[in-house]
mmCIF file of N, CA, C and O in Angstrom:
data_model
loop_
_atom_site.group_PDB
_atom_site.id
_atom_site.type_symbol
_atom_site.label_atom_id
_atom_site.label_comp_id
_atom_site.label_asym_id
_atom_site.label_seq_id
_atom_site.Cartn_x
_atom_site.Cartn_y
_atom_site.Cartn_z
ATOM 1 N N GLN A 1136 0.832 -1.184 0.000
ATOM 2 C CA GLN A 1136 0.000 0.000 0.000
ATOM 3 C C GLN A 1136 0.875 1.245 0.000
ATOM 4 O O GLN A 1136 1.858 1.321 0.714
ATOM 5 N N PHE A 1137 0.480 2.203 -0.813
ATOM 6 C CA PHE A 1137 1.169 3.484 -0.850
ATOM 7 C C PHE A 1137 0.312 4.509 -0.135
ATOM 8 O O PHE A 1137 -0.908 4.486 -0.227
ATOM 9 N N SER A 1138 0.958 5.400 0.570
ATOM 10 C CA SER A 1138 0.198 6.455 1.225
ATOM 11 C C SER A 1138 -0.223 7.482 0.183
ATOM 12 O O SER A 1138 0.473 7.718 -0.800
ATOM 13 N N ARG A 1139 -1.364 8.080 0.388
ATOM 14 C CA ARG A 1139 -1.846 9.093 -0.537
ATOM 15 C C ARG A 1139 -1.076 10.372 -0.301
ATOM 16 O O ARG A 1139 -0.852 10.792 0.815
ATOM 17 N N THR A 1140 -0.659 10.983 -1.381
ATOM 18 C CA THR A 1140 0.132 12.197 -1.324
ATOM 19 C C THR A 1140 -0.597 13.287 -2.084
ATOM 20 O O THR A 1140 -1.119 13.041 -3.168
ATOM 21 N N LEU A 1141 -0.602 14.479 -1.522
ATOM 22 C CA LEU A 1141 -1.169 15.604 -2.242
ATOM 23 C C LEU A 1141 -0.172 16.066 -3.293
ATOM 24 O O LEU A 1141 1.032 16.047 -3.061
ATOM 25 N N ILE A 1142 -0.670 16.466 -4.435
ATOM 26 C CA ILE A 1142 0.206 16.975 -5.484
ATOM 27 C C ILE A 1142 0.327 18.483 -5.271
ATOM 28 O O ILE A 1142 -0.635 19.218 -5.453
ATOM 29 N N PRO A 1143 1.504 18.937 -4.867
ATOM 30 C CA PRO A 1143 1.654 20.356 -4.542
ATOM 31 C C PRO A 1143 1.725 21.260 -5.763
ATOM 32 O O PRO A 1143 1.423 22.437 -5.685
ATOM 33 N N ASP A 1144 2.109 20.729 -6.882
ATOM 34 C CA ASP A 1144 2.353 21.535 -8.065
ATOM 35 C C ASP A 1144 1.154 21.489 -9.009
ATOM 36 O O ASP A 1144 0.733 20.413 -9.429
ATOM 37 N N ARG A 1145 0.624 22.646 -9.353
ATOM 38 C CA ARG A 1145 -0.528 22.698 -10.264
ATOM 39 C C ARG A 1145 -0.187 22.151 -11.636
ATOM 40 O O ARG A 1145 -1.025 21.557 -12.302
ATOM 41 N N TYR A 1146 1.056 22.356 -12.056
ATOM 42 C CA TYR A 1146 1.495 21.841 -13.350
ATOM 43 C C TYR A 1146 1.388 20.317 -13.376
ATOM 44 O O TYR A 1146 0.912 19.745 -14.356
ATOM 45 N N GLN A 1147 1.829 19.670 -12.318
ATOM 46 C CA GLN A 1147 1.756 18.211 -12.246
ATOM 47 C C GLN A 1147 0.312 17.727 -12.333
ATOM 48 O O GLN A 1147 -0.005 16.804 -13.078
ATOM 49 N N LEU A 1148 -0.555 18.368 -11.568
ATOM 50 C CA LEU A 1148 -1.961 17.981 -11.568
ATOM 51 C C LEU A 1148 -2.592 18.215 -12.937
ATOM 52 O O LEU A 1148 -3.347 17.375 -13.438
ATOM 53 N N GLN A 1149 -2.271 19.326 -13.559
ATOM 54 C CA GLN A 1149 -2.807 19.615 -14.888
ATOM 55 C C GLN A 1149 -2.332 18.563 -15.893
ATOM 56 O O GLN A 1149 -3.117 18.094 -16.723
ATOM 57 N N MET A 1150 -1.071 18.185 -15.821
ATOM 58 C CA MET A 1150 -0.540 17.172 -16.734
ATOM 59 C C MET A 1150 -1.239 15.825 -16.528
ATOM 60 O O MET A 1150 -1.566 15.138 -17.495
ATOM 61 N N LEU A 1151 -1.470 15.457 -15.270
ATOM 62 C CA LEU A 1151 -2.164 14.198 -14.993
ATOM 63 C C LEU A 1151 -3.592 14.231 -15.528
ATOM 64 O O LEU A 1151 -4.063 13.264 -16.123
ATOM 65 N N ARG A 1152 -4.280 15.342 -15.311
ATOM 66 C CA ARG A 1152 -5.663 15.448 -15.796
ATOM 67 C C ARG A 1152 -5.744 15.414 -17.310
ATOM 68 O O ARG A 1152 -6.626 14.780 -17.885
ATOM 69 N N ARG A 1153 -4.824 16.089 -17.976
ATOM 70 C CA ARG A 1153 -4.816 16.072 -19.445
ATOM 71 C C ARG A 1153 -4.510 14.675 -19.967
ATOM 72 O O ARG A 1153 -5.112 14.220 -20.942
ATOM 73 N N ALA A 1154 -3.571 14.011 -19.313
ATOM 74 C CA ALA A 1154 -3.242 12.642 -19.723
ATOM 75 C C ALA A 1154 -4.452 11.733 -19.532
ATOM 76 O O ALA A 1154 -4.737 10.879 -20.375
ATOM 77 N N PHE A 1155 -5.175 11.930 -18.431
ATOM 78 C CA PHE A 1155 -6.371 11.126 -18.175
ATOM 79 C C PHE A 1155 -7.422 11.357 -19.256
ATOM 80 O O PHE A 1155 -8.053 10.410 -19.727
ATOM 81 N N CYS A 1156 -7.622 12.608 -19.646
ATOM 82 C CA CYS A 1156 -8.626 12.912 -20.666
ATOM 83 C C CYS A 1156 -8.269 12.299 -22.010
ATOM 84 O O CYS A 1156 -9.153 11.875 -22.757
ATOM 85 N N SER A 1157 -6.987 12.247 -22.316
ATOM 86 C CA SER A 1157 -6.603 11.685 -23.611
ATOM 87 C C SER A 1157 -6.505 10.163 -23.582
ATOM 88 O O SER A 1157 -6.707 9.515 -24.608
ATOM 89 N N LYS A 1158 -6.190 9.605 -22.416
ATOM 90 C CA LYS A 1158 -6.026 8.148 -22.352
ATOM 91 C C LYS A 1158 -6.249 7.677 -20.910
ATOM 92 O O LYS A 1158 -5.301 7.613 -20.127
ATOM 93 N N PRO A 1159 -7.485 7.335 -20.534
ATOM 94 C CA PRO A 1159 -7.774 6.934 -19.153
ATOM 95 C C PRO A 1159 -7.135 5.606 -18.734
ATOM 96 O O PRO A 1159 -7.018 5.334 -17.555
ATOM 97 N N TYR A 1160 -6.721 4.801 -19.714
ATOM 98 C CA TYR A 1160 -6.080 3.514 -19.414
ATOM 99 C C TYR A 1160 -4.697 3.471 -20.079
ATOM 100 O O TYR A 1160 -4.515 2.822 -21.111
ATOM 101 N N PRO A 1161 -3.716 4.155 -19.490
ATOM 102 C CA PRO A 1161 -2.382 4.188 -20.101
ATOM 103 C C PRO A 1161 -1.678 2.836 -20.038
ATOM 104 O O PRO A 1161 -1.972 2.007 -19.178
ATOM 105 N N THR A 1162 -0.744 2.656 -20.949
ATOM 106 C CA THR A 1162 0.092 1.460 -20.957
ATOM 107 C C THR A 1162 1.204 1.640 -19.919
ATOM 108 O O THR A 1162 1.453 2.768 -19.462
ATOM 109 N N PRO A 1163 1.899 0.562 -19.569
ATOM 110 C CA PRO A 1163 3.032 0.710 -18.643
ATOM 111 C C PRO A 1163 4.080 1.713 -19.149
ATOM 112 O O PRO A 1163 4.647 2.470 -18.358
ATOM 113 N N ALA A 1164 4.303 1.740 -20.458
ATOM 114 C CA ALA A 1164 5.251 2.710 -21.020
ATOM 115 C C ALA A 1164 4.734 4.142 -20.846
ATOM 116 O O ALA A 1164 5.517 5.063 -20.575
ATOM 117 N N ASP A 1165 3.419 4.329 -20.984
ATOM 118 C CA ASP A 1165 2.829 5.657 -20.783
ATOM 119 C C ASP A 1165 3.018 6.121 -19.343
ATOM 120 O O ASP A 1165 3.325 7.290 -19.089
ATOM 121 N N TYR A 1166 2.814 5.200 -18.398
ATOM 122 C CA TYR A 1166 3.015 5.551 -16.987
ATOM 123 C C TYR A 1166 4.457 5.992 -16.736
ATOM 124 O O TYR A 1166 4.706 6.966 -16.041
ATOM 125 N N LYS A 1167 5.383 5.268 -17.321
ATOM 126 C CA LYS A 1167 6.793 5.585 -17.123
ATOM 127 C C LYS A 1167 7.139 6.953 -17.711
ATOM 128 O O LYS A 1167 7.797 7.774 -17.072
ATOM 129 N N THR A 1168 6.663 7.211 -18.922
ATOM 130 C CA THR A 1168 6.906 8.498 -19.575
ATOM 131 C C THR A 1168 6.282 9.640 -18.778
ATOM 132 O O THR A 1168 6.920 10.675 -18.553
ATOM 133 N N LEU A 1169 5.058 9.441 -18.350
ATOM 134 C CA LEU A 1169 4.372 10.470 -17.569
ATOM 135 C C LEU A 1169 5.083 10.727 -16.246
ATOM 136 O O LEU A 1169 5.209 11.870 -15.815
ATOM 137 N N SER A 1170 5.585 9.674 -15.619
ATOM 138 C CA SER A 1170 6.281 9.856 -14.344
ATOM 139 C C SER A 1170 7.543 10.692 -14.529
ATOM 140 O O SER A 1170 7.898 11.486 -13.649
ATOM 141 N N LEU A 1171 8.202 10.551 -15.666
ATOM 142 C CA LEU A 1171 9.381 11.368 -15.947
ATOM 143 C C LEU A 1171 9.011 12.831 -16.185
ATOM 144 O O LEU A 1171 9.721 13.736 -15.755
ATOM 145 N N HIS A 1172 7.877 13.055 -16.853
ATOM 146 C CA HIS A 1172 7.453 14.422 -17.153
ATOM 147 C C HIS A 1172 6.965 15.177 -15.921
ATOM 148 O O HIS A 1172 7.177 16.381 -15.814
ATOM 149 N N VAL A 1173 6.285 14.492 -15.035
ATOM 150 C CA VAL A 1173 5.710 15.188 -13.872
ATOM 151 C C VAL A 1173 6.541 15.009 -12.598
ATOM 152 O O VAL A 1173 6.192 15.552 -11.562
ATOM 153 N N CYS A 1174 7.613 14.240 -12.694
ATOM 154 C CA CYS A 1174 8.533 14.035 -11.565
ATOM 155 C C CYS A 1174 7.837 13.413 -10.352
ATOM 156 O O CYS A 1174 7.999 13.881 -9.221
ATOM 157 N N LEU A 1175 7.042 12.392 -10.612
ATOM 158 C CA LEU A 1175 6.401 11.624 -9.551
ATOM 159 C C LEU A 1175 6.687 10.146 -9.806
ATOM 160 O O LEU A 1175 6.927 9.744 -10.940
ATOM 161 N N GLU A 1176 6.642 9.351 -8.748
ATOM 162 C CA GLU A 1176 6.890 7.920 -8.898
ATOM 163 C C GLU A 1176 5.794 7.273 -9.747
ATOM 164 O O GLU A 1176 4.622 7.640 -9.664
ATOM 165 N N LYS A 1177 6.198 6.290 -10.535
ATOM 166 C CA LYS A 1177 5.259 5.600 -11.418
ATOM 167 C C LYS A 1177 4.122 4.965 -10.621
ATOM 168 O O LYS A 1177 2.964 5.024 -11.036
ATOM 169 N N GLU A 1178 4.440 4.389 -9.471
ATOM 170 C CA GLU A 1178 3.411 3.742 -8.648
ATOM 171 C C GLU A 1178 2.368 4.751 -8.175
ATOM 172 O O GLU A 1178 1.185 4.446 -8.083
ATOM 173 N N TYR A 1179 2.814 5.963 -7.872
ATOM 174 C CA TYR A 1179 1.872 7.002 -7.461
ATOM 175 C C TYR A 1179 0.938 7.351 -8.616
ATOM 176 O O TYR A 1179 -0.273 7.499 -8.438
ATOM 177 N N ILE A 1180 1.491 7.465 -9.815
ATOM 178 C CA ILE A 1180 0.691 7.814 -10.985
ATOM 179 C C ILE A 1180 -0.317 6.713 -11.293
ATOM 180 O O ILE A 1180 -1.471 6.993 -11.620
ATOM 181 N N ILE A 1181 0.098 5.466 -11.154
ATOM 182 C CA ILE A 1181 -0.826 4.346 -11.360
ATOM 183 C C ILE A 1181 -1.994 4.446 -10.382
ATOM 184 O O ILE A 1181 -3.163 4.303 -10.770
ATOM 185 N N GLY A 1182 -1.715 4.725 -9.120
ATOM 186 C CA GLY A 1182 -2.764 4.889 -8.112
ATOM 187 C C GLY A 1182 -3.654 6.078 -8.405
ATOM 188 O O GLY A 1182 -4.879 6.019 -8.234
ATOM 189 N N TRP A 1183 -3.052 7.190 -8.857
ATOM 190 C CA TRP A 1183 -3.832 8.386 -9.171
ATOM 191 C C TRP A 1183 -4.824 8.075 -10.298
ATOM 192 O O TRP A 1183 -5.996 8.450 -10.219
ATOM 193 N N PHE A 1184 -4.358 7.387 -11.348
ATOM 194 C CA PHE A 1184 -5.244 7.034 -12.461
ATOM 195 C C PHE A 1184 -6.359 6.113 -11.989
ATOM 196 O O PHE A 1184 -7.513 6.267 -12.415
ATOM 197 N N HIS A 1185 -6.044 5.161 -11.138
ATOM 198 C CA HIS A 1185 -7.063 4.253 -10.619
ATOM 199 C C HIS A 1185 -8.141 5.027 -9.858
ATOM 200 O O HIS A 1185 -9.341 4.835 -10.088
ATOM 201 N N ARG A 1186 -7.709 5.928 -8.976
ATOM 202 C CA ARG A 1186 -8.677 6.731 -8.207
ATOM 203 C C ARG A 1186 -9.463 7.666 -9.116
ATOM 204 O O ARG A 1186 -10.665 7.871 -8.933
ATOM 205 N N ARG A 1187 -8.799 8.238 -10.120
ATOM 206 C CA ARG A 1187 -9.477 9.177 -11.019
ATOM 207 C C ARG A 1187 -10.509 8.454 -11.876
ATOM 208 O O ARG A 1187 -11.586 8.980 -12.125
ATOM 209 N N ARG A 1188 -10.191 7.242 -12.358
ATOM 210 C CA ARG A 1188 -11.180 6.480 -13.125
ATOM 211 C C ARG A 1188 -12.388 6.147 -12.268
ATOM 212 O O ARG A 1188 -13.535 6.235 -12.729
ATOM 213 N N SER A 1189 -12.151 5.808 -11.022
ATOM 214 C CA SER A 1189 -13.248 5.497 -10.111
ATOM 215 C C SER A 1189 -14.112 6.737 -9.872
ATOM 216 O O SER A 1189 -15.342 6.672 -9.929
ATOM 217 N N LYS A 1190 -13.468 7.865 -9.625
ATOM 218 C CA LYS A 1190 -14.195 9.116 -9.395
ATOM 219 C C LYS A 1190 -14.973 9.518 -10.657
ATOM 220 O O LYS A 1190 -16.127 9.937 -10.575
ATOM 221 N N PHE A 1191 -14.341 9.382 -11.808
ATOM 222 C CA PHE A 1191 -14.978 9.726 -13.076
ATOM 223 C C PHE A 1191 -16.224 8.870 -13.288
ATOM 224 O O PHE A 1191 -17.283 9.372 -13.661
ATOM 225 N N HIS A 1192 -16.110 7.579 -13.034
ATOM 226 C CA HIS A 1192 -17.247 6.672 -13.203
ATOM 227 C C HIS A 1192 -18.374 7.044 -12.242
ATOM 228 O O HIS A 1192 -19.546 7.097 -12.633
ATOM 229 N N ASP A 1193 -18.043 7.298 -10.980
ATOM 230 C CA ASP A 1193 -19.061 7.675 -9.995
ATOM 231 C C ASP A 1193 -19.777 8.958 -10.397
ATOM 232 O O ASP A 1193 -21.000 9.070 -10.289
ATOM 233 N N GLU A 1194 -19.011 9.951 -10.875
ATOM 234 C CA GLU A 1194 -19.606 11.216 -11.304
ATOM 235 C C GLU A 1194 -20.506 11.009 -12.519
ATOM 236 O O GLU A 1194 -21.569 11.604 -12.629
ATOM 237 N N LEU A 1195 -20.069 10.157 -13.426
ATOM 238 C CA LEU A 1195 -20.838 9.885 -14.632
ATOM 239 C C LEU A 1195 -22.175 9.239 -14.294
ATOM 240 O O LEU A 1195 -23.227 9.646 -14.776
ATOM 241 N N VAL A 1196 -22.145 8.256 -13.418
ATOM 242 C CA VAL A 1196 -23.368 7.549 -13.028
ATOM 243 C C VAL A 1196 -24.318 8.474 -12.272
ATOM 244 O O VAL A 1196 -25.512 8.512 -12.544
ATOM 245 N N SER A 1197 -23.790 9.246 -11.331
ATOM 246 C CA SER A 1197 -24.659 10.086 -10.496
ATOM 247 C C SER A 1197 -25.207 11.301 -11.236
ATOM 248 O O SER A 1197 -26.275 11.798 -10.899
ATOM 249 N N SER A 1198 -24.501 11.781 -12.252
ATOM 250 C CA SER A 1198 -24.938 12.997 -12.933
ATOM 251 C C SER A 1198 -25.884 12.732 -14.098
ATOM 252 O O SER A 1198 -26.607 13.624 -14.520
ATOM 253 N N GLY A 1199 -25.847 11.531 -14.647
ATOM 254 C CA GLY A 1199 -26.673 11.228 -15.810
ATOM 255 C C GLY A 1199 -26.109 11.799 -17.096
ATOM 256 O O GLY A 1199 -26.778 11.798 -18.125
ATOM 257 N N ARG A 1200 -24.877 12.314 -17.062
ATOM 258 C CA ARG A 1200 -24.255 12.862 -18.265
ATOM 259 C C ARG A 1200 -23.789 11.727 -19.178
ATOM 260 O O ARG A 1200 -23.561 10.624 -18.741
ATOM 261 N N THR A 1201 -23.582 12.105 -20.433
ATOM 262 C CA THR A 1201 -22.970 11.147 -21.359
ATOM 263 C C THR A 1201 -21.471 11.121 -21.100
ATOM 264 O O THR A 1201 -20.919 12.018 -20.456
ATOM 265 N N LEU A 1202 -20.815 10.140 -21.624
ATOM 266 C CA LEU A 1202 -19.371 10.016 -21.457
ATOM 267 C C LEU A 1202 -18.649 11.225 -22.043
ATOM 268 O O LEU A 1202 -17.727 11.772 -21.438
ATOM 269 N N ALA A 1203 -19.072 11.692 -23.199
ATOM 270 C CA ALA A 1203 -18.435 12.847 -23.848
ATOM 271 C C ALA A 1203 -18.604 14.110 -23.008
ATOM 272 O O ALA A 1203 -17.668 14.893 -22.859
ATOM 273 N N GLU A 1204 -19.807 14.327 -22.464
ATOM 274 C CA GLU A 1204 -20.046 15.509 -21.621
ATOM 275 C C GLU A 1204 -19.173 15.472 -20.375
ATOM 276 O O GLU A 1204 -18.600 16.488 -19.978
ATOM 277 N N ALA A 1205 -19.061 14.322 -19.762
ATOM 278 C CA ALA A 1205 -18.269 14.198 -18.541
ATOM 279 C C ALA A 1205 -16.791 14.411 -18.827
ATOM 280 O O ALA A 1205 -16.093 15.080 -18.060
ATOM 281 N N ALA A 1206 -16.290 13.875 -19.926
ATOM 282 C CA ALA A 1206 -14.876 14.046 -20.285
ATOM 283 C C ALA A 1206 -14.581 15.510 -20.577
ATOM 284 O O ALA A 1206 -13.555 16.041 -20.168
ATOM 285 N N TYR A 1207 -15.495 16.187 -21.268
ATOM 286 C CA TYR A 1207 -15.335 17.610 -21.560
ATOM 287 C C TYR A 1207 -15.278 18.406 -20.264
ATOM 288 O O TYR A 1207 -14.450 19.280 -20.091
ATOM 289 N N ARG A 1208 -16.132 18.068 -19.321
ATOM 290 C CA ARG A 1208 -16.188 18.768 -18.043
ATOM 291 C C ARG A 1208 -14.866 18.608 -17.276
ATOM 292 O O ARG A 1208 -14.359 19.570 -16.718
ATOM 293 N N VAL A 1209 -14.302 17.414 -17.281
ATOM 294 C CA VAL A 1209 -13.024 17.180 -16.604
ATOM 295 C C VAL A 1209 -11.936 18.043 -17.217
ATOM 296 O O VAL A 1209 -11.163 18.682 -16.519
ATOM 297 N N LEU A 1210 -11.887 18.094 -18.547
ATOM 298 C CA LEU A 1210 -10.848 18.845 -19.227
ATOM 299 C C LEU A 1210 -11.013 20.341 -19.008
ATOM 300 O O LEU A 1210 -10.052 21.042 -18.699
ATOM 301 N N VAL A 1211 -12.221 20.862 -19.131
ATOM 302 C CA VAL A 1211 -12.461 22.301 -18.971
ATOM 303 C C VAL A 1211 -12.134 22.742 -17.549
ATOM 304 O O VAL A 1211 -11.443 23.733 -17.342
ATOM 305 N N PHE A 1212 -12.605 21.988 -16.552
ATOM 306 C CA PHE A 1212 -12.352 22.393 -15.176
ATOM 307 C C PHE A 1212 -10.893 22.207 -14.784
ATOM 308 O O PHE A 1212 -10.373 22.953 -13.985
ATOM 309 N N SER A 1213 -10.205 21.241 -15.375
ATOM 310 C CA SER A 1213 -8.788 21.071 -15.062
ATOM 311 C C SER A 1213 -7.991 22.246 -15.618
ATOM 312 O O SER A 1213 -7.064 22.727 -14.986
ATOM 313 N N ASP A 1214 -8.365 22.741 -16.788
ATOM 314 C CA ASP A 1214 -7.675 23.906 -17.357
ATOM 315 C C ASP A 1214 -8.001 25.169 -16.566
ATOM 316 O O ASP A 1214 -7.138 25.995 -16.328
ATOM 317 N N ALA A 1215 -9.245 25.314 -16.143
ATOM 318 C CA ALA A 1215 -9.643 26.504 -15.390
ATOM 319 C C ALA A 1215 -8.952 26.553 -14.035
ATOM 320 O O ALA A 1215 -8.575 27.622 -13.560
ATOM 321 N N MET A 1216 -8.747 25.406 -13.409
ATOM 322 C CA MET A 1216 -8.124 25.373 -12.097
ATOM 323 C C MET A 1216 -6.614 25.565 -12.179
ATOM 324 O O MET A 1216 -5.970 25.858 -11.191
ATOM 325 N N ALA A 1217 -6.038 25.467 -13.360
ATOM 326 C CA ALA A 1217 -4.593 25.602 -13.504
ATOM 327 C C ALA A 1217 -4.157 27.061 -13.483
ATOM 328 O O ALA A 1217 -2.994 27.359 -13.298
ATOM 329 N N TYR A 1218 -5.099 27.973 -13.668
ATOM 330 C CA TYR A 1218 -4.732 29.396 -13.750
ATOM 331 C C TYR A 1218 -5.099 30.167 -12.522
ATOM 332 O O TYR A 1218 -5.813 29.833 -11.699
#
């Protein structure tokens, strides 16, 4: 088990959210590349994606939105929160 860590850098969080929007199920090579870009451990990124997919699914089910609407909402709000 890994302890949950807050991401202190907005750039890191924005990069993770953008990566999630483009590919919610990355390959092991994608995880490795992303970990190099955002300077976080690969295991942490794997856990972040797992939690984000779960949160995304829960939001999708509870809101009644389509998959496209929900993905758009994640991307728009992730960009708005970066500034």
